[in-house]
Coordinates of C-alpha atoms and ligand atoms in Angstrom, one line a residue:
X12 CA -42.9 140.3 -293.8
X13 CA -41.3 143.6 -293.1
X14 CA -41.2 142.8 -289.4
X15 CA -39.6 139.4 -290.2
X16 CA -37.0 141.0 -292.3
X17 CA -36.2 143.6 -289.7
X18 CA -35.9 140.9 -287.0
X19 CA -33.6 138.9 -289.2
X20 CA -31.5 141.9 -290.0
X21 CA -31.2 142.7 -286.3
X22 CA -30.3 139.1 -285.5
X23 CA -27.7 139.1 -288.2
X24 CA -26.2 142.3 -287.0
X25 CA -26.1 141.0 -283.5
X26 CA -24.5 137.8 -284.4
X27 CA -22.0 139.6 -286.6
X28 CA -21.2 141.8 -283.6
X29 CA -20.7 138.8 -281.4
X30 CA -18.5 137.1 -284.0
X31 CA -16.2 140.1 -284.2
X32 CA -15.9 140.5 -280.5
X33 CA -15.5 136.7 -280.1
X34 CA -12.5 136.7 -282.3
X35 CA -10.0 138.0 -279.9
X36 CA -8.3 136.9 -276.6
X37 CA -5.9 139.0 -274.6
X38 CA -3.5 136.9 -272.7
X39 CA -1.1 137.9 -269.9
X40 CA 1.8 135.6 -269.4
X41 CA 5.5 135.4 -268.6
X42 CA 6.6 133.0 -271.3
X43 CA 9.3 135.0 -272.9
X44 CA 12.3 132.7 -273.1
X45 CA 13.1 130.9 -276.4
X46 CA 11.5 127.6 -275.3
X47 CA 8.6 129.2 -273.6
X48 CA 7.8 131.4 -276.6
X49 CA 7.9 128.4 -278.9
X50 CA 5.4 126.6 -276.7
X51 CA 3.2 129.7 -276.5
X52 CA 3.3 129.8 -280.3
X53 CA 1.6 126.4 -280.4
X54 CA -1.3 127.8 -278.5
X55 CA -1.4 131.0 -280.5
X56 CA -1.5 129.1 -283.8
X57 CA -4.1 126.6 -282.5
X58 CA -6.4 129.5 -281.6
X59 CA -5.8 131.3 -284.9
X60 CA -6.7 128.2 -286.8
X61 CA -10.1 128.4 -285.0
X62 CA -10.5 132.1 -286.0
X63 CA -9.5 133.5 -282.6
X64 CA -6.9 136.2 -282.8
X65 CA -4.3 136.8 -280.0
X66 CA -3.4 140.0 -278.2
X67 CA -0.1 139.4 -276.5
X68 CA 0.6 140.8 -273.0
X69 CA 4.0 139.4 -272.1
X70 CA 5.6 140.3 -268.7
X71 CA 9.2 139.0 -268.5
X72 CA 10.4 137.4 -265.3
X73 CA 10.7 133.7 -264.6
X74 CA 8.3 132.3 -262.0
X75 CA 5.8 135.1 -262.7
X76 CA 6.5 137.6 -259.9
X77 CA 6.5 140.6 -262.2
X78 CA 3.5 139.3 -264.1
X79 CA 1.4 139.2 -261.0
X80 CA 2.3 142.8 -260.1
X81 CA 1.2 144.0 -263.6
X82 CA -2.0 141.9 -263.3
X83 CA -2.9 143.6 -260.1
X84 CA -2.6 147.0 -261.7
X85 CA -4.7 145.9 -264.7
X86 CA -7.5 144.5 -262.6
X87 CA -7.5 147.5 -260.2
X88 CA -8.0 149.7 -263.3
X89 CA -11.0 147.6 -264.2
X90 CA -9.3 146.3 -267.3
X91 CA -8.7 142.5 -266.7
X92 CA -7.2 140.5 -269.6
X93 CA -9.2 137.6 -271.0
X94 CA -6.9 134.9 -269.6
X95 CA -3.9 135.0 -267.4
X96 CA -1.1 132.4 -266.9
X97 CA -1.2 131.7 -263.2
X98 CA 0.1 129.3 -260.5
X99 CA -1.6 127.5 -257.7
X100 CA -2.7 129.6 -254.8
X101 CA -2.6 132.8 -256.8
X102 CA -5.6 131.4 -258.7
X103 CA -7.6 130.8 -255.6
X104 CA -6.7 134.2 -254.2
X105 CA -8.3 135.9 -257.3
X106 CA -11.2 133.6 -257.1
X107 CA -11.8 134.6 -253.5
X108 CA -11.9 138.2 -254.7
X109 CA -14.7 137.3 -257.1
X110 CA -12.6 138.3 -260.1
X111 CA -12.8 135.1 -262.1
X112 CA -15.4 133.8 -264.6
X113 CA -17.1 130.4 -264.8
X114 CA -16.0 127.5 -267.1
X115 CA -18.6 125.0 -265.8
X116 CA -20.5 124.6 -269.1
X117 CA -17.4 123.8 -271.1
X118 CA -15.9 121.6 -268.4
X119 CA -19.0 119.5 -267.9
X120 CA -19.6 119.2 -271.7
X121 CA -16.0 118.0 -272.1
X122 CA -15.8 115.9 -269.0
X123 CA -12.8 117.7 -267.4
X124 CA -13.6 116.2 -264.0
X125 CA -12.7 112.7 -265.1
X126 CA -9.4 113.5 -266.9
X127 CA -7.8 116.3 -265.0
X128 CA -6.0 115.0 -261.8
X129 CA -7.4 116.0 -258.5
X130 CA -4.1 117.7 -257.5
X131 CA -4.7 120.2 -260.4
X132 CA -8.4 120.5 -259.9
X133 CA -7.6 121.8 -256.4
X134 CA -6.5 125.0 -258.1
X135 CA -8.7 125.0 -261.2
X136 CA -11.9 125.1 -259.1
X137 CA -13.3 127.3 -256.5
X138 CA -16.4 126.6 -254.5
X139 CA -17.1 123.7 -256.9
X140 CA -16.9 125.9 -260.0
X141 CA -14.2 125.7 -262.8
X142 CA -12.3 129.0 -262.9
X143 CA -9.1 128.1 -264.7
X144 CA -7.9 125.8 -267.5
X145 CA -4.7 123.9 -266.6
X146 CA -2.3 123.7 -269.6
X147 CA 0.5 121.5 -268.1
X148 CA 2.2 120.0 -265.2
X149 CA 5.8 120.9 -264.5
X150 CA 8.0 119.6 -261.7
X151 CA 10.9 121.2 -259.9
X152 CA 13.1 118.4 -258.6
X153 CA 15.2 117.9 -261.8
X154 CA 18.9 118.0 -262.8
X155 CA 19.8 119.0 -266.4
X156 CA 23.3 117.7 -267.0
X157 CA 25.7 118.3 -269.9
X158 CA 26.2 114.7 -271.2
X159 CA 29.9 115.2 -272.3
X160 CA 30.8 116.6 -268.9
X161 CA 29.0 113.7 -267.2
X162 CA 30.9 111.2 -269.4
X163 CA 34.2 112.9 -268.5
X164 CA 33.2 112.5 -264.8
X165 CA 32.7 108.8 -265.2
X166 CA 29.2 108.7 -266.7
X167 CA 27.3 107.7 -263.6
X168 CA 24.3 109.7 -262.5
X169 CA 24.7 110.7 -258.9
X170 CA 22.3 108.8 -256.6
X171 CA 22.9 110.6 -253.3
X172 CA 24.3 113.8 -251.8
X173 CA 27.9 112.6 -251.7
X174 CA 27.9 111.4 -255.3
X175 CA 26.4 114.7 -256.3
X176 CA 29.2 116.6 -254.5
X177 CA 31.8 114.3 -256.2
X178 CA 30.3 115.1 -259.6
X179 CA 30.4 118.8 -258.9
X180 CA 34.0 118.5 -257.8
X181 CA 34.8 116.7 -261.0
X182 CA 33.1 119.4 -263.1
X183 CA 35.3 122.0 -261.3
X184 CA 38.4 119.9 -262.1
X185 CA 37.3 119.9 -265.8
X186 CA 37.5 123.7 -265.7
X187 CA 33.8 124.4 -266.3
X188 CA 31.4 126.1 -263.9
X189 CA 29.9 123.2 -262.0
X190 CA 26.5 124.7 -261.4
X191 CA 24.7 127.0 -263.8
X192 CA 22.7 129.2 -261.5
X193 CA 20.7 132.3 -261.8
X194 CA 20.7 134.2 -258.5
X195 CA 17.1 135.3 -258.4
X196 CA 14.9 134.5 -255.3
X197 CA 12.5 132.2 -257.2
X198 CA 15.5 130.3 -258.7
X199 CA 17.1 129.9 -255.3
X200 CA 13.7 128.7 -254.0
X201 CA 13.4 126.2 -256.8
X202 CA 16.7 124.6 -255.7
X203 CA 15.5 124.7 -252.1
X204 CA 12.4 122.7 -253.1
X205 CA 14.6 119.8 -254.3
X206 CA 17.1 120.0 -251.4
X207 CA 14.3 119.9 -248.8
X208 CA 12.6 117.0 -250.6
X209 CA 15.8 115.1 -250.7
X210 CA 15.8 115.1 -246.9
X211 CA 12.5 113.1 -246.9
X212 CA 8.9 113.3 -248.2
X213 CA 7.6 113.7 -244.7
X214 CA 10.0 116.5 -244.0
X215 CA 9.0 118.4 -247.2
X216 CA 5.3 117.9 -246.4
X217 CA 5.6 119.0 -242.7
X218 CA 7.8 122.0 -243.5
X219 CA 6.2 123.4 -246.7
X220 CA 2.6 122.0 -246.9
X221 CA 1.7 121.9 -243.1
X222 CA 4.1 124.8 -242.2
X223 CA 4.8 122.9 -239.0
X224 CA 7.1 125.2 -236.9
X225 CA 8.9 122.2 -235.5
X226 CA 9.9 121.0 -239.0
X227 CA 10.7 124.6 -240.1
X228 CA 13.0 125.0 -237.1
X229 CA 14.5 121.5 -237.1
X230 CA 18.1 120.3 -237.4
X231 CA 17.0 118.8 -240.7
X232 CA 16.2 122.3 -241.9
X233 CA 19.6 123.5 -240.8
X234 CA 21.1 120.6 -242.8
X235 CA 19.1 121.8 -245.8
X236 CA 20.6 125.3 -245.5
X237 CA 24.0 123.8 -245.1
X238 CA 23.6 122.0 -248.3
X239 CA 22.5 125.2 -250.0
X240 CA 25.7 126.8 -248.8
X241 CA 27.7 123.9 -250.2
X242 CA 25.9 124.2 -253.6
X243 CA 26.5 127.9 -253.6
X244 CA 30.3 127.3 -253.6
X245 CA 29.9 125.8 -257.1
X246 CA 28.3 128.7 -258.9
X247 CA 30.3 131.3 -261.0
X248 CA 31.0 134.9 -260.0
X249 CA 28.4 136.3 -262.4
X250 CA 25.4 134.2 -261.2
X251 CA 23.6 137.0 -259.4
X252 CA 20.4 138.1 -261.2
X253 CA 21.1 135.9 -264.2
X254 CA 17.9 134.7 -266.0
X255 CA 17.2 131.0 -265.8
X256 CA 17.3 130.4 -269.5
X257 CA 20.8 131.9 -269.7
X258 CA 21.8 129.4 -267.1
X259 CA 20.3 126.6 -269.2
X260 CA 22.4 128.0 -272.2
X261 CA 25.6 127.5 -270.1
X262 CA 24.8 123.8 -269.8
X263 CA 23.7 123.5 -273.4
X264 CA 27.0 125.1 -274.6
X265 CA 29.1 123.0 -272.2
X266 CA 30.3 126.0 -270.2
X267 CA 28.6 124.6 -267.1
X268 CA 27.9 121.1 -265.9
X269 CA 24.5 121.1 -264.4
X270 CA 21.4 123.2 -263.8
X271 CA 18.9 122.5 -261.0
X272 CA 15.6 123.7 -262.5
X273 CA 12.1 122.7 -263.3
X274 CA 11.4 121.0 -266.6
X275 CA 10.7 124.2 -268.4
X276 CA 14.5 124.1 -268.8
X277 CA 14.0 121.2 -271.2
X278 CA 12.2 123.6 -273.5
X279 CA 15.5 125.4 -273.9
X280 CA 17.4 122.2 -274.7
X281 CA 14.7 121.2 -277.2
X282 CA 14.7 124.7 -278.8
X283 CA 18.5 124.3 -279.2
X284 CA 17.9 121.0 -280.9
X285 CA 19.6 119.0 -278.2
X286 CA 18.6 115.4 -277.6
X287 CA 18.2 113.7 -274.2
X288 CA 20.7 110.8 -273.6
X289 CA 22.9 112.2 -276.3
X290 CA 23.5 115.9 -275.5
X291 CA 22.1 116.1 -272.0
X292 CA 20.8 114.0 -269.2
X293 CA 17.7 114.6 -267.2
X294 CA 17.4 113.0 -263.8
X295 CA 15.6 113.6 -260.5
X296 CA 17.5 115.4 -257.7
X297 CA 19.5 112.8 -255.9
X298 CA 17.5 111.3 -253.1
X299 CA 14.1 112.4 -254.6
X300 CA 13.5 109.5 -257.0
X301 CA 9.8 108.6 -257.0
X302 CA 8.7 111.8 -255.4
X303 CA 7.6 114.9 -257.4
X304 CA 7.2 118.6 -256.4
X305 CA 4.8 119.9 -259.1
X306 CA 3.4 123.1 -260.4
X307 CA 0.8 123.5 -263.1
X308 CA 0.4 126.5 -265.3
X309 CA -3.2 127.3 -265.6
X310 CA -5.0 130.0 -267.6
X311 CA -7.2 131.8 -265.0
X312 CA -10.2 133.2 -266.9
X313 CA -11.3 136.7 -265.7
X314 CA -14.8 138.2 -265.6
X315 CA -14.9 140.2 -268.8
X316 CA -17.6 141.8 -271.0
X317 CA -20.3 139.4 -272.1
X318 CA -19.4 139.7 -275.8
X319 CA -15.9 138.5 -275.1
X320 CA -16.9 135.4 -273.2
X321 CA -17.4 133.1 -276.2
X322 CA -13.7 133.5 -277.2
X323 CA -12.7 132.9 -273.6
X324 CA -14.6 129.7 -273.5
X325 CA -13.3 128.6 -276.9
X326 CA -9.7 129.2 -275.6
X327 CA -10.4 127.1 -272.5
X328 CA -11.8 124.3 -274.6
X329 CA -8.8 124.5 -277.0
X330 CA -6.4 124.2 -274.1
X331 CA -7.9 121.0 -272.8
X332 CA -8.0 119.4 -276.2
X333 CA -5.9 116.2 -276.0
X334 CA -4.1 116.7 -279.3
X335 CA -3.2 120.2 -278.3
X336 CA -2.0 119.0 -274.9
X337 CA 0.4 116.7 -276.6
X338 CA 1.7 119.2 -279.1
X339 CA 2.1 122.0 -276.5
X340 CA 3.8 120.0 -273.8
X341 CA 6.3 118.3 -276.1
X342 CA 7.7 121.8 -276.8
X343 CA 7.2 123.2 -273.2
X344 CA 9.0 120.4 -271.4
X345 CA 6.1 119.7 -269.2
X346 CA 3.6 116.8 -268.8
X347 CA 0.0 117.1 -270.0
X348 CA -2.6 118.4 -267.6
X349 CA -4.9 115.4 -268.5
X350 CA -4.2 111.8 -267.7
X351 CA -5.5 110.4 -271.0
X352 CA -2.9 112.0 -273.3
X353 CA -0.5 109.3 -274.9
X354 CA 3.2 109.8 -274.3
X355 CA 4.1 108.7 -277.8
X356 CA 5.2 112.1 -279.1
X357 CA 7.3 112.9 -276.0
X358 CA 11.1 112.4 -275.8
X359 CA 12.7 110.3 -273.0
X360 CA 12.6 113.1 -270.4
X361 CA 9.0 113.8 -271.3
X362 CA 8.0 110.2 -271.0
X363 CA 9.8 110.1 -267.6
X364 CA 8.0 113.2 -266.5
X365 CA 4.6 111.7 -267.3
X366 CA 5.4 108.3 -265.7
X367 CA 6.9 109.9 -262.6
X368 CA 3.9 112.1 -262.1
X369 CA 1.5 109.2 -262.4
X370 CA 3.6 107.0 -259.9
X371 CA 4.1 109.8 -257.4
X372 CA 0.3 110.6 -257.5
X373 CA -0.5 106.9 -257.0
X374 CA 2.0 106.5 -254.2
X375 CA 1.1 109.6 -252.2
X376 CA 4.5 111.2 -253.2
X377 CA 3.2 114.1 -255.2
X378 CA 3.6 117.5 -253.5
X379 CA 2.9 121.1 -254.5
X380 CA 6.0 123.1 -255.2
X381 CA 6.8 125.7 -252.5
X382 CA 8.8 127.7 -255.0
X383 CA 6.1 127.8 -257.6
X384 CA 3.1 128.7 -255.5
X385 CA 1.6 125.3 -255.1
X386 CA 2.3 124.8 -251.4
X387 CA 1.2 128.1 -249.9
X388 CA -0.4 131.5 -250.7
X389 CA 1.9 134.2 -252.0
X390 CA 2.5 135.9 -248.6
X391 CA 4.0 132.7 -247.1
X392 CA 5.9 131.8 -250.3
X393 CA 7.5 135.3 -250.4
X394 CA 8.5 135.0 -246.8
X395 CA 10.3 131.7 -247.5
X396 CA 11.9 133.2 -250.6
X397 CA 13.4 136.0 -248.6
X398 CA 15.1 133.8 -246.0
X399 CA 16.3 131.3 -248.6
X400 CA 17.9 134.0 -250.8
X401 CA 19.6 135.7 -247.9
X402 CA 21.1 132.5 -246.7
X403 CA 22.1 131.4 -250.1
X404 CA 23.9 134.8 -250.5
X405 CA 25.8 134.4 -247.3
X406 CA 23.8 137.1 -245.4
X407 CA 22.5 134.6 -242.9
X408 CA 24.2 131.6 -241.3
X409 CA 22.3 128.3 -241.5
X410 CA 21.5 128.6 -237.7
X411 CA 20.0 132.1 -238.2
X412 CA 18.2 131.1 -241.3
X413 CA 16.3 128.3 -239.5
X414 CA 15.2 130.8 -236.8
X415 CA 14.2 133.4 -239.3
X416 CA 12.3 130.8 -241.3
X417 CA 10.1 129.9 -238.3
X418 CA 9.4 133.6 -237.5
X419 CA 8.9 134.7 -241.1
X420 CA 6.4 132.0 -241.8
X421 CA 4.5 132.6 -238.6
X422 CA 4.2 136.3 -239.4
X423 CA 3.0 135.6 -243.0
X424 CA 0.5 132.9 -242.2
Ligands
GAL28 C1 7.3 128.7 -263.8 C2 6.2 128.3 -264.8 C3 6.9 127.7 -266.0 C4 8.1 128.5 -266.5 C5 8.9 129.0 -265.4 C6 10.0 130.0 -265.8 O1 6.7 129.2 -262.7 O2 5.4 127.3 -264.3 O3 6.0 127.5 -267.1 O4 7.6 129.5 -267.3 O5 8.2 129.6 -264.4 O6 9.5 131.1 -266.4

């Protein structure tokens, strides 16, 4: 009897110990803008409702460059967070280093294989094992236009390059900044994603996915850089270094006509209580209709102390819950990471994002975003960033940019 009591007491203490440790997740992320924070809050509250508390580790900086630097330092110090917001090839790099945990049990119990698209699984799995939980799918080839400004310009959505230029000229004549831009390398690269895609699916694929030197050094690439130079002539004097969400605010407030940005920008419009079709217009970059350059935010799950693993698995499970997927992505501006989430709760732009994604996937027109780490590992991505930014800022001619692109990519491969 005494032995039984002692064993029971020990078991109770152990499970209590587990319960306490299981209650917390520490999450590293770069979701610090108004719209991003609102979306993150949906996740935080969902976990809190399940008895899991949240230790926040925000690292500001769109696109996550700074977050990845901080992460490296944390892991090197032997102090990895529970979960880390991460993009594409970065996840695979950490998996290669053996730093990530294993979500196979949750994934197989919940049937993730069947509902998460293969394009995402490519980055959520390593060596056949689940290592990350995808929370959304964003895409980068979008325009966010101020509706009143578009109406003044005749109301027609530009369907090709010439019509786009005509719209920008009209915005200029209206006395507003035609393009709301934030001069940061990842933002320049986001625009470049769309410009390159608008010159053809095949060109995008050859240049950014295959890293084909011929495509990288082609006349078409020169044309892409020339278009960047043209677009640069429509930004304001203070664009350099501006955060992307402040650029969104310029469109929201009618100070600028359009922003070229991934659909996280919609999170800012939604946060400002703006309505698609009424206050703003979302459309694909002219010439890219039907094609999608995507990136998916995933929570990479790091190897951590055993007693913290239950909370980590509970977080992964919560992220893939279909109800949560709808609630979160409505606020974030993204499409769900599962194919079985109804689009009912989404606004017109969200419905379009979901439909475009499914169509592009079906038609072989879905491509990983170069700018957001879904086309190449960080070394190549950063090499492309560097050339694109220098050209955009007038430090390189289009001719030289093409040459530099070929050699920079070759050196980084
Ligand atoms: C992207 C990320 C989005 C958004 C954006 C700006 O890389 O996928 O969720 O956060 O950066 O910060």
